[in-house]
Coordinates of C-alpha atoms in Angstrom, one line a residue:
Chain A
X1 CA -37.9 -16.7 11.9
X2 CA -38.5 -13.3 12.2
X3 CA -37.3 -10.9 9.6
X4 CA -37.9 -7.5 7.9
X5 CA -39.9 -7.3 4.2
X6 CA -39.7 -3.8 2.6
X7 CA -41.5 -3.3 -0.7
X8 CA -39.8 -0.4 -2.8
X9 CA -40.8 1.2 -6.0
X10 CA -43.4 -1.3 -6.6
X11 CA -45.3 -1.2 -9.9
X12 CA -46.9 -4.1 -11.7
X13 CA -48.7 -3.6 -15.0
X14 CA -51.2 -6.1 -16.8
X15 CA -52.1 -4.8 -20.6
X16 CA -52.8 -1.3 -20.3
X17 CA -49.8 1.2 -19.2
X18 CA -51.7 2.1 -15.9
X19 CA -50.4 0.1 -13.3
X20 CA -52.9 -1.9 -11.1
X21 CA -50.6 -1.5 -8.3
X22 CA -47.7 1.6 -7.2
X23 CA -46.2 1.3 -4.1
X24 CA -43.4 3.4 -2.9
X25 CA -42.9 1.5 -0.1
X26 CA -44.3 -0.5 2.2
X27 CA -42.7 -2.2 5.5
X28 CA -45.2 -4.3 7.7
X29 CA -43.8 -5.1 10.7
X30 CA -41.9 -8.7 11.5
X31 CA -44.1 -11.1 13.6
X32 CA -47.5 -9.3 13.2
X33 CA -50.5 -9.3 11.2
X34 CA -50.5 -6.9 8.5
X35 CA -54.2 -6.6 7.0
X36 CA -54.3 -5.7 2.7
X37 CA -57.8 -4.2 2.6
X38 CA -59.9 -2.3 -0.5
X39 CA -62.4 -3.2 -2.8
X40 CA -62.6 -5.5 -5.6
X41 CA -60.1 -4.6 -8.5
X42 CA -57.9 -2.1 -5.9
X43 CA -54.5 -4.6 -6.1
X44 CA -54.7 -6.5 -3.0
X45 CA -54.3 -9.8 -4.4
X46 CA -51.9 -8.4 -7.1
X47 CA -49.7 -7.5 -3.8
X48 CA -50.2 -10.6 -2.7
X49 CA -48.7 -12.5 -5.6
X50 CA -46.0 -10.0 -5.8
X51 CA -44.6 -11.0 -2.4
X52 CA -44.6 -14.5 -2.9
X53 CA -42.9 -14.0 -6.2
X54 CA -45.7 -15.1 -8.5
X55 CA -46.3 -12.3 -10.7
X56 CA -44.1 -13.7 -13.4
X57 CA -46.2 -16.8 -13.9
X58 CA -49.7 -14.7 -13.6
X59 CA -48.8 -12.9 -17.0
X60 CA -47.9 -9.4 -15.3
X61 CA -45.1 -7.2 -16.3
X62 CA -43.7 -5.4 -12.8
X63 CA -40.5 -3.3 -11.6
X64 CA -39.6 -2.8 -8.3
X65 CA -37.9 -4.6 -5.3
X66 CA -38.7 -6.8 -2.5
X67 CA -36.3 -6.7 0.4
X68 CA -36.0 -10.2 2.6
X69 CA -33.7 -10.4 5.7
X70 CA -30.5 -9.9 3.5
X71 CA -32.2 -10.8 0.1
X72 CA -32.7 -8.0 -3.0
X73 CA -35.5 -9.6 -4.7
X74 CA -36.4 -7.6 -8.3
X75 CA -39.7 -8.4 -9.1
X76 CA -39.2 -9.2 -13.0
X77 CA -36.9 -12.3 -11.9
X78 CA -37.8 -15.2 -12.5
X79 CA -34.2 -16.9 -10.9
X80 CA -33.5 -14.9 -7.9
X81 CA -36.8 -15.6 -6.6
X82 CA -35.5 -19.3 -6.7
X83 CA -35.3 -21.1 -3.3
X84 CA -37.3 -18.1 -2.1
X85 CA -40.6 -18.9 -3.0
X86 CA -42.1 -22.3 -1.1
X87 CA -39.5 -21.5 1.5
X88 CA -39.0 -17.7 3.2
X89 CA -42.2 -17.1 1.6
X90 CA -45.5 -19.1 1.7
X91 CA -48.7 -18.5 -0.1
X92 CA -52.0 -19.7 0.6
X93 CA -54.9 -19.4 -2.6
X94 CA -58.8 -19.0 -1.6
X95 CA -59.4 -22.1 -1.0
X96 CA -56.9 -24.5 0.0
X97 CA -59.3 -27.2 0.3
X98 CA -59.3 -27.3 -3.9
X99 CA -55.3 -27.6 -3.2
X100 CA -55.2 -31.3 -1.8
X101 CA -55.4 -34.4 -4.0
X102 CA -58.2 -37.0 -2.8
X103 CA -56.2 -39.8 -4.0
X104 CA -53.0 -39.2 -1.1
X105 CA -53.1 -39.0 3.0
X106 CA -53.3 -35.9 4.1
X107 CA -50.0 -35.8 6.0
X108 CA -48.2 -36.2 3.1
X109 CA -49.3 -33.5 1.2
X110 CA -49.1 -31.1 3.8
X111 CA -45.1 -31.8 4.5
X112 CA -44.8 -32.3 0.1
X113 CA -41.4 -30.3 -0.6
X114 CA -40.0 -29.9 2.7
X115 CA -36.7 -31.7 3.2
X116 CA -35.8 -31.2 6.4
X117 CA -37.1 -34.1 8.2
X118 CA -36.0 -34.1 11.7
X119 CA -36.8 -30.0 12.7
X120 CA -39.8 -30.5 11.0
X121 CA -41.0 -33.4 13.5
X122 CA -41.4 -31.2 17.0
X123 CA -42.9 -27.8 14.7
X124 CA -45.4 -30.2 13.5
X125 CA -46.8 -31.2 16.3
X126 CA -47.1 -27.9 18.2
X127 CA -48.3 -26.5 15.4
X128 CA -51.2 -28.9 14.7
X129 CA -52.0 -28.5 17.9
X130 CA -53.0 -25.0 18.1
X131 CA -54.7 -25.6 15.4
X132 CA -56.9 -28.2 16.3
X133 CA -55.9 -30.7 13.9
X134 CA -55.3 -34.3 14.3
X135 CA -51.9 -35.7 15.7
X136 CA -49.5 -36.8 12.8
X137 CA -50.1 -40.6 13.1
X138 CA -53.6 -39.9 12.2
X139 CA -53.1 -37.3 9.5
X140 CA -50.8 -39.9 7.5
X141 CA -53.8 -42.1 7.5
X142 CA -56.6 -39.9 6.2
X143 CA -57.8 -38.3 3.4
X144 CA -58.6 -35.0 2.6
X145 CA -62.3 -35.7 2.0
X146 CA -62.5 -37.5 5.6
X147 CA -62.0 -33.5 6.6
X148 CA -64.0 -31.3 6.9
X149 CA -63.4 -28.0 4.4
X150 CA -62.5 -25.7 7.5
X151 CA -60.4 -28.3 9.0
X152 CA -58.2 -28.4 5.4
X153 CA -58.1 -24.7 5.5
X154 CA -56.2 -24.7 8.9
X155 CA -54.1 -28.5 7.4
X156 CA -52.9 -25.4 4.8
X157 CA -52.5 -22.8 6.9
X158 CA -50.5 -25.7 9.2
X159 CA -48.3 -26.3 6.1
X160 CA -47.6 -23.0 5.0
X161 CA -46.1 -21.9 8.5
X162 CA -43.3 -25.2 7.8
X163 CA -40.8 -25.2 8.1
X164 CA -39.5 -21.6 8.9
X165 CA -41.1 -19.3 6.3
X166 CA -40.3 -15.2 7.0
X167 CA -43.3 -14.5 5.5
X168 CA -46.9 -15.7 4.9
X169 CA -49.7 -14.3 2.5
X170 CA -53.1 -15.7 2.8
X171 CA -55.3 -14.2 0.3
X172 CA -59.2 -14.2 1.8
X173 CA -58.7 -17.2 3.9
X174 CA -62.2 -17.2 5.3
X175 CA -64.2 -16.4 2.0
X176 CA -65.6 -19.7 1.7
X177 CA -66.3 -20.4 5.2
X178 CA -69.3 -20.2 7.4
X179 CA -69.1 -17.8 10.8
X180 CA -68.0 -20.1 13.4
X181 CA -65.2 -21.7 11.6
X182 CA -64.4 -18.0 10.0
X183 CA -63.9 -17.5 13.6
X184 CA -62.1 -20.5 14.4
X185 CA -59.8 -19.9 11.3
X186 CA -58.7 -16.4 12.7
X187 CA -58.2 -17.8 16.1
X188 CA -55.8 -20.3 14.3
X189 CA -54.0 -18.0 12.8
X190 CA -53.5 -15.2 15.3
X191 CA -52.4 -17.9 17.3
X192 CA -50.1 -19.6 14.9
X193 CA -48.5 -16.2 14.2
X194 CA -47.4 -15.4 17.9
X195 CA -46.3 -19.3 17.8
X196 CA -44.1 -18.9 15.0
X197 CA -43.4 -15.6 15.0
X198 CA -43.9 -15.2 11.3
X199 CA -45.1 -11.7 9.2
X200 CA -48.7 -12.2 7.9
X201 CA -50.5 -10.2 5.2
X202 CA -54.0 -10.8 5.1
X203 CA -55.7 -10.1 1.8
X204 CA -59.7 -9.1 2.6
X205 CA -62.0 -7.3 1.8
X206 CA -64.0 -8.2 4.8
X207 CA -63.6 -5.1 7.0
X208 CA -64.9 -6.4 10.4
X209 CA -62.6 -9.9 9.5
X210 CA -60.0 -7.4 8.6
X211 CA -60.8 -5.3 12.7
X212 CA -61.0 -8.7 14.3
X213 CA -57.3 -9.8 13.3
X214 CA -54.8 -6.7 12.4
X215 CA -52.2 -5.2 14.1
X216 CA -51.6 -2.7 11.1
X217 CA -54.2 -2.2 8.2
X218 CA -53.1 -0.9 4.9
X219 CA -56.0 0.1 2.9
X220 CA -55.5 -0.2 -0.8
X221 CA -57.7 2.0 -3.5
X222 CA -56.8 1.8 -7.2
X223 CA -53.6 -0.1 -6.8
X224 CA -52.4 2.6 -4.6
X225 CA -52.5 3.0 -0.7
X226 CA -55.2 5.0 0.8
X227 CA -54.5 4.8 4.2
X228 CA -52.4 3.1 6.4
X229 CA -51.9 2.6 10.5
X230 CA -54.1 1.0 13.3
X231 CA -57.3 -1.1 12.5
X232 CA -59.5 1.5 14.0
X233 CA -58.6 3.4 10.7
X234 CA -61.2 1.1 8.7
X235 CA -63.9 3.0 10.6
X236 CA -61.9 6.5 9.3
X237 CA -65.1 9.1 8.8
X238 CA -62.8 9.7 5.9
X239 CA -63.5 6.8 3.9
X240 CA -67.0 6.7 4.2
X241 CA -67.9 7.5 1.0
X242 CA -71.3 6.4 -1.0
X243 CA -70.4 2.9 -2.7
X244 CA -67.4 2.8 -0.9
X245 CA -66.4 -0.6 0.9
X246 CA -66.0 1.5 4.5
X247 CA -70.1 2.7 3.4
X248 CA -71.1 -0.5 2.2
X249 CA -69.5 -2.6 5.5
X250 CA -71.4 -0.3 7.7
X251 CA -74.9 -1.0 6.0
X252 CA -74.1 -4.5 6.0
X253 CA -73.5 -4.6 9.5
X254 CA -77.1 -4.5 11.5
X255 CA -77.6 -7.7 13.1
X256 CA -75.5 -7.5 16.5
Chain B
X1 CA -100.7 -12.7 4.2
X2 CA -103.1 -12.0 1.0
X3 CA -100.1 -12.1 -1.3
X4 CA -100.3 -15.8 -3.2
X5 CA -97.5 -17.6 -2.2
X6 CA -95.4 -18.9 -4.7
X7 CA -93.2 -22.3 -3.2
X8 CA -95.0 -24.6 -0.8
X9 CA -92.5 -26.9 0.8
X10 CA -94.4 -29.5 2.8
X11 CA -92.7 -31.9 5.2
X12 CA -90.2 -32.9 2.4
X13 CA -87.8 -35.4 3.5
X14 CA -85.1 -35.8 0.8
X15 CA -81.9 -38.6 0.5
X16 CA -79.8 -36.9 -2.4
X17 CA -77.0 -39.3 -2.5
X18 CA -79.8 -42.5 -2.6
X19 CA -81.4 -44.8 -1.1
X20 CA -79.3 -46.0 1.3
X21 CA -77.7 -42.6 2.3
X22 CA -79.0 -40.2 5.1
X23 CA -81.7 -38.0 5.3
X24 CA -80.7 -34.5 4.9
X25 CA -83.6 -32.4 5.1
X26 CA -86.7 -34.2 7.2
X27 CA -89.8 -32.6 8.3
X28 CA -89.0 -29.5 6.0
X29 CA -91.7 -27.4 5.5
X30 CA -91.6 -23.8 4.2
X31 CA -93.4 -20.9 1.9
X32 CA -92.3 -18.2 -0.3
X33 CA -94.6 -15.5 -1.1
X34 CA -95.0 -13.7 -3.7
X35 CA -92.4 -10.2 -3.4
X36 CA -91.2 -11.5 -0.9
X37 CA -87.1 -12.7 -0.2
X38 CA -86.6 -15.5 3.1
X39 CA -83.4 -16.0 4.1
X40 CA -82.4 -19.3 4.3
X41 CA -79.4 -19.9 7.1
X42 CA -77.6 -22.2 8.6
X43 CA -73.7 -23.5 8.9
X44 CA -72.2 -25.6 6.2
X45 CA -73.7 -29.3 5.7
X46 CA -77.1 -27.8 7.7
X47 CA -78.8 -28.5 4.3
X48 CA -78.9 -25.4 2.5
X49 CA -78.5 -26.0 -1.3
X50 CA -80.2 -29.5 -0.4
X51 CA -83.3 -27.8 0.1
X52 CA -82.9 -25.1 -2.8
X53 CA -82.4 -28.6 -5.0
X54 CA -85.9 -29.9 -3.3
X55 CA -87.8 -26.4 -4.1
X56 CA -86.1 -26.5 -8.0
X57 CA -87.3 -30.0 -8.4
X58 CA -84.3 -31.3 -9.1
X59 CA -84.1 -34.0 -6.2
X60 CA -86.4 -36.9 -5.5
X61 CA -88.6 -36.5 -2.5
X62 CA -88.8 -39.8 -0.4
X63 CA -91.7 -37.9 1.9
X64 CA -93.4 -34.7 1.2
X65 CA -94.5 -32.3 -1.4
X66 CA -93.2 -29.1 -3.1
X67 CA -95.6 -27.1 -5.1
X68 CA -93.3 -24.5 -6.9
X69 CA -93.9 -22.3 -10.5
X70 CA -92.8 -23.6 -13.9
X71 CA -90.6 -20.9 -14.2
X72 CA -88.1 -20.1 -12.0
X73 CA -84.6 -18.9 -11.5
X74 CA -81.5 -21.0 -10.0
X75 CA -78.6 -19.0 -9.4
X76 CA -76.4 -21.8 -8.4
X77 CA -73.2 -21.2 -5.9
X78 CA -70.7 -21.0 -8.8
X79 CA -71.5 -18.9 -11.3
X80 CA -69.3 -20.3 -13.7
X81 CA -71.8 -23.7 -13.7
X82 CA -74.7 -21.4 -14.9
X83 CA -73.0 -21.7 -18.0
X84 CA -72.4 -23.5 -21.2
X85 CA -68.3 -22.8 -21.3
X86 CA -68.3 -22.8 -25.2
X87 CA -71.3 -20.6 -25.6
X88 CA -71.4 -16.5 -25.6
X89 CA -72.7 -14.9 -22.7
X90 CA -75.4 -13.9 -24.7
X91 CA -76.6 -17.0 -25.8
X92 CA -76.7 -18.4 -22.5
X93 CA -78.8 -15.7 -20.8
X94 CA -80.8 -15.9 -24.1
X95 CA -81.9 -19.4 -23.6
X96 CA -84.2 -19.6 -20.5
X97 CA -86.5 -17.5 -22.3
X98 CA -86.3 -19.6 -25.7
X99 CA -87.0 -23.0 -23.7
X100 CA -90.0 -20.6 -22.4
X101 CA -91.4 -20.3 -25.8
X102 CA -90.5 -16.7 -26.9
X103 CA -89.4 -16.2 -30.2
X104 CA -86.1 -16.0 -30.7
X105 CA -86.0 -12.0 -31.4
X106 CA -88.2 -11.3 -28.2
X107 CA -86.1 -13.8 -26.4
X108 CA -82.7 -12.1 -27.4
X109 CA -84.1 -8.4 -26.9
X110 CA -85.0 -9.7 -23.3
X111 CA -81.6 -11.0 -22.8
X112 CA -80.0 -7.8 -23.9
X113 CA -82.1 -5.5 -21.6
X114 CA -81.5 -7.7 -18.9
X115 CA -77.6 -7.5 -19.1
X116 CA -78.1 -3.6 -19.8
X117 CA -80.4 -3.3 -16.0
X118 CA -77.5 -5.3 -15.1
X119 CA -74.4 -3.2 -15.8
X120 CA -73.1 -5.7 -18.0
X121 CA -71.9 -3.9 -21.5
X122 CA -72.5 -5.0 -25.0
X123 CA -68.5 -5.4 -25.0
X124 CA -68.8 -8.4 -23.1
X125 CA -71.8 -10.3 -24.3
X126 CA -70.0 -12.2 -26.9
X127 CA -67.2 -13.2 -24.6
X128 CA -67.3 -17.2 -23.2
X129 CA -68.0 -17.5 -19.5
X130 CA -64.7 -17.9 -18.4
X131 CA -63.7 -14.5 -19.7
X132 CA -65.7 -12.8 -17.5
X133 CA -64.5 -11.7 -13.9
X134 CA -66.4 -13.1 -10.6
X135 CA -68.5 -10.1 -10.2
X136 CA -69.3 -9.9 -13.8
X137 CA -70.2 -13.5 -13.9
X138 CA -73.0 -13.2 -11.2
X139 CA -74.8 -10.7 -12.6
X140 CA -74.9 -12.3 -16.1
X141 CA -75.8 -15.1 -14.1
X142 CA -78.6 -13.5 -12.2
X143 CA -79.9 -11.6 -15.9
X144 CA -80.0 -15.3 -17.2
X145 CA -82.1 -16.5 -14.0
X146 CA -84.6 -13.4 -14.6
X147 CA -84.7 -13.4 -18.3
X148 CA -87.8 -16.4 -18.3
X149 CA -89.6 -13.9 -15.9
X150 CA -89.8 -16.3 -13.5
X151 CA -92.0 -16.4 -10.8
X152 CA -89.7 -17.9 -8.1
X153 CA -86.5 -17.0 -7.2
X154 CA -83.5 -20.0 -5.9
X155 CA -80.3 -18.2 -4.9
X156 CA -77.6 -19.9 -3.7
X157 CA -75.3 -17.8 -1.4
X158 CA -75.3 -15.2 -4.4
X159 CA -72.9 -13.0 -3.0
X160 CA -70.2 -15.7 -1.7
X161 CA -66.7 -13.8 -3.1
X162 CA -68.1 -10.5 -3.5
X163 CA -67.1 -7.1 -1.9
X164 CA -69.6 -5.3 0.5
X165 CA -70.3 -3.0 -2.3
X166 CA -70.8 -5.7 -5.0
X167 CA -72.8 -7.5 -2.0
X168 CA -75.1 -4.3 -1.2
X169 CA -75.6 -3.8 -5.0
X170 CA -77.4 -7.0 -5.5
X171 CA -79.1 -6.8 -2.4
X172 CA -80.8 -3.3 -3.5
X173 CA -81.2 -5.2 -7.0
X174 CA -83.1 -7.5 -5.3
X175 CA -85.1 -5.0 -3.0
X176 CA -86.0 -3.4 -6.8
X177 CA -87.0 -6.3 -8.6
X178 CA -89.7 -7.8 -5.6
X179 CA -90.8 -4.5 -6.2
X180 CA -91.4 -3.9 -9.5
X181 CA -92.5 -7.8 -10.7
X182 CA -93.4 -9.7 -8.1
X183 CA -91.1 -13.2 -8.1
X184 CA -90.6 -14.6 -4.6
X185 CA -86.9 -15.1 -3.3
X186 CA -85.5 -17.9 -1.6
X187 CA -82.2 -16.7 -0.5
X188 CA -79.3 -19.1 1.2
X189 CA -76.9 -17.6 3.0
X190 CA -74.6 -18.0 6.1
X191 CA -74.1 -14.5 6.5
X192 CA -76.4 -12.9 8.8
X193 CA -75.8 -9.1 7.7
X194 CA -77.0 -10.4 4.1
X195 CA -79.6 -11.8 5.8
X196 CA -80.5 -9.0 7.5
X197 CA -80.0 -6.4 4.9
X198 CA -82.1 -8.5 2.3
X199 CA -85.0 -10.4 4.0
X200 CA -87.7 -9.9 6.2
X201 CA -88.2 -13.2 7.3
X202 CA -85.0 -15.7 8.3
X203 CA -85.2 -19.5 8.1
X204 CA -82.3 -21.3 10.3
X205 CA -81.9 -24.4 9.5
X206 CA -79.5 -27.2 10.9
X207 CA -79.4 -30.7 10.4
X208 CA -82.0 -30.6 8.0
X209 CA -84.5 -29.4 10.2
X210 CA -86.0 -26.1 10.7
X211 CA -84.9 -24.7 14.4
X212 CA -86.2 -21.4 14.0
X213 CA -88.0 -18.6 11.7
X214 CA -88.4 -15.1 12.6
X215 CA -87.7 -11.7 11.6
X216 CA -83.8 -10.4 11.9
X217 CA -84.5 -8.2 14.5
X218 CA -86.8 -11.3 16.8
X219 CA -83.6 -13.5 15.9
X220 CA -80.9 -10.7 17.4
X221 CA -82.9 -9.9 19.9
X222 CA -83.8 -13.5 21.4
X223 CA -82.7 -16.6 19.4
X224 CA -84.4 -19.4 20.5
X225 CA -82.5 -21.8 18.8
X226 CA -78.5 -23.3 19.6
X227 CA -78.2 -22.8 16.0
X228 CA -79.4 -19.4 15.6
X229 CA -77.1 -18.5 18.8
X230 CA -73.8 -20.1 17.5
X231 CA -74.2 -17.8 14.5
X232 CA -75.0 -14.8 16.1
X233 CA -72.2 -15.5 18.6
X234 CA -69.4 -16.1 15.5
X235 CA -70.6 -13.2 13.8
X236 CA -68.1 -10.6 14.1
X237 CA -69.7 -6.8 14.4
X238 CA -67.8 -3.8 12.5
X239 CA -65.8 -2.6 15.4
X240 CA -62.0 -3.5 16.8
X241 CA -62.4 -3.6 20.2
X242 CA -65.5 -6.2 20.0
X243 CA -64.3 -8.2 17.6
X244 CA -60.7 -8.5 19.1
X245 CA -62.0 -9.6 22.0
X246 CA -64.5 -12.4 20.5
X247 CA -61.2 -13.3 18.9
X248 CA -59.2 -13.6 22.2
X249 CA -62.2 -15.8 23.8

């Protein structure tokens, strides 16, 4: 399904009175990747957990409004956010490997607290598919640790896109993974987006991750946006600053 | 090189899960010279932390040798395991230099410089592990790998999770500390920028085996190895048009 998210007057606070994010607005566009770039500490994964309506259960105190399809969704609500969360909006952690249970087939896990059976049956297959992943007889017989960890990264990523979320945040899916199945990861999702035509933020702070996969960047600094618009903006003259992520990306950089 | 060298790996062939179980590094032979940093790299389940584990002696050689220092660092993967979870910072970065046989005072002046060169302040020394943030958390973890002085570093993909600028801040730490003392680095990785940005000599590694070694620039230039090629090709360069396109492949 595709939909609009807006963000509006967006602040979230931990102890101190400065917020660690303040965002006007913010409207990335339905269907496309949307890439939440910045350093360590600048709110990207603060953002991240404010869309998927988390925030209340991570100990922060935020105002503000997220706007889905026809939903008004205040951030210091625990009960509107009900039937939201898990459904229109899906959220995958760092490593989603960590979010399976050895003891249960994989299958089983992936569909856990989706009820409707019969769409789900044809979505699942396509969308295992272009992922690479196993067809659904097998998946019901195995076991996470019969996967590899890149292969349960995409089994998340699979699940997250079921049945019909608006929106998706993966925060640093490739973090733990080695180049070719970083590679192989962004292929899945680039292609799982267009598929499913779903709005994706991608939390990194891996800038050529980050050029590889966006259709829109939004650069984050301080809880607050920098800069914001095509990919190429990464490589901005303007944020190439000493000990800044553009500076530090660029001397990190040499091999190819 | 006249520089002594400090780990001598000689066609180790190890079995950590037993007897029975497979060989995961065979034929592995490799040195570490003093002030110097090798890059070990390699895709996942090539072998990696396997043959840090060899080189720390903490795994049972079924063929082989490994001549390494008494003292020497091993900053494992996750920083958090570095550490006793009900003990201060403090303590634990305190201790390596204790079991050493400093006295305690000398051993906790050590520690304390240590987290100072390390930007770590006094505010969070007497914190448990687990209050500390990933970034913080490595760099106690590296001051309690230097504080015995050791002679040998073992890093295990130190800056897995960090930023670029967390990432080129240990890196220059690094380039600082082979220059002033004189401890050699063993450095695994997957990343080939770290790679290239810390060492001057890169180890591939794949299946246990060594496929290649060579200088970053030699490896660009003209890997010999399917290994060394498959990472080169995956490894995306800092610029949109290139990198969409290696997507699109």
């Amino acid at each position: 399904m595709t939909a609009g998210m807006k963000l509006t007057d967006v602040r979230v606070y931990y102890s101190s009175n400065e917020p660690v994010l303040d965002l006007p607005i913010l409207e990335p566009e339905p269907g496309k990747i949307t890439v939440i770039a910045g350093p360590t500490g600048s709110g990207k994964s603060t953002l991240g957990h404010a869309v998927a309506g988390l925030l209340p259960f991570m100990g922060a105190r935020a105002v503000g409004t997220i706007h889905l399809g026809e939903h008004a969704l205040p951030l210091d609500s625990v009960r509107k956010w009900r039937g939201i969360c898990g459904k229109l909006v899906r959220w995958i952690p760092q490593e989603p490997a960590r979010a399976f249970t050895a003891t249960r087939p994989l299958l089983g896990q992936m569909l856990e607290g989706i009820e409707d059976d019969l769409k789900i049956n044809e979505q699942l297959v396509t969308l295992l598919e272009v992922a690479g992943l196993p067809d659904p007889p097998e998946l019901s017989r195995s076991y996470p640790f019969e996967f590899s960890g890149g292969m349960l990264q995409r089994a998340a990523l699979v699940s997250a896109f079921l049945p019909d979320p608006m929106i998706v945040v993966a925060d640093e899916p490739t973090a733990h993974l080695d180049p070719p199945r970083s590679l192989d990861l962004a292929r899945t999702v680039t292609r799982l987006v267009r598929q499913a035509s779903v709005t994706l933020l991608w939390i990194t702070h891996d800038l050529r991750m980050a050029s590889a996969v966006a259709d829109h960047v939004v650069f984050l600094s301080e809880g607050r946006i920098e800069a914001e618009g095509e990919p190429g903006l990464l490589l901005d003259p303007s944020l190439y600053e000493p000990l800044s992520i553009v500076y530090a990306s660029a001397r990190l950089a040499q091999p190819l | 090189m006249s520089a002594p060298n400090v780990l001598q790996i000689s066609d180790a062939a190890v079995r950590p899960a037993g007897p029975e179980s497979p060989l995961v590094l065979q034929g592995f032979t490799l040195s570490v010279f003093a002030g110097e940093i090798v890059a070990l790299v390699g895709p996942s389940g090539a072998g990696k932390t396997t043959a840090l584990r060899a080189a720390a002696g903490l795994l049972t050689l079924e063929e082989g040798t490994v001549r390494a220092p008494k003292r020497l660092g091993y900053l494992p993967q996750h920083p958090l395991t570095a550490f006793d979870p009900r003990w201060s910072v403090l303590r634990s970065v305190t201790e390596p230099a204790l079991l050493a046989g400093a006295i305690k005072g000398d051993a906790l002046e050590k520690a304390k410089r240590m987290l100072e060169s390390l930007r770590l302040s006094d505010m969070l020394w007497e914190r448990r592990p687990a209050a500390l943030s990933g970034g913080q958390l490595r760099r106690a973890a590296i001051a309690r790998a230097l504080a015995a002085d050791p002679g040998l570093i073992l890093a295990d993909e130190p800056t897995a999770g960090l930023d670029p600028v967390a990432t080129l801040q240990l890196v220059d730490l690094f380039h600082q500390l082979t220059e002033s003392r004189d401890p050699g680095v063993l450095w695994v990785t997957h990343d080939l920028g770290v790679a290239a940005a810390v060492a001057e000599r890169v180890i591939v590694l794949e299946g246990g085996r060594i496929v290649e070694s060579a200088t970053m620039e030699q490896l660009a230039a003209q890997p010999r190895s399917e290994t060394a090629r498959s990472l080169l090709e995956s490894w995306l360069p800092l610029d949109v048009t290139r990198a969409r396109s290696m997507l699109a492949d």
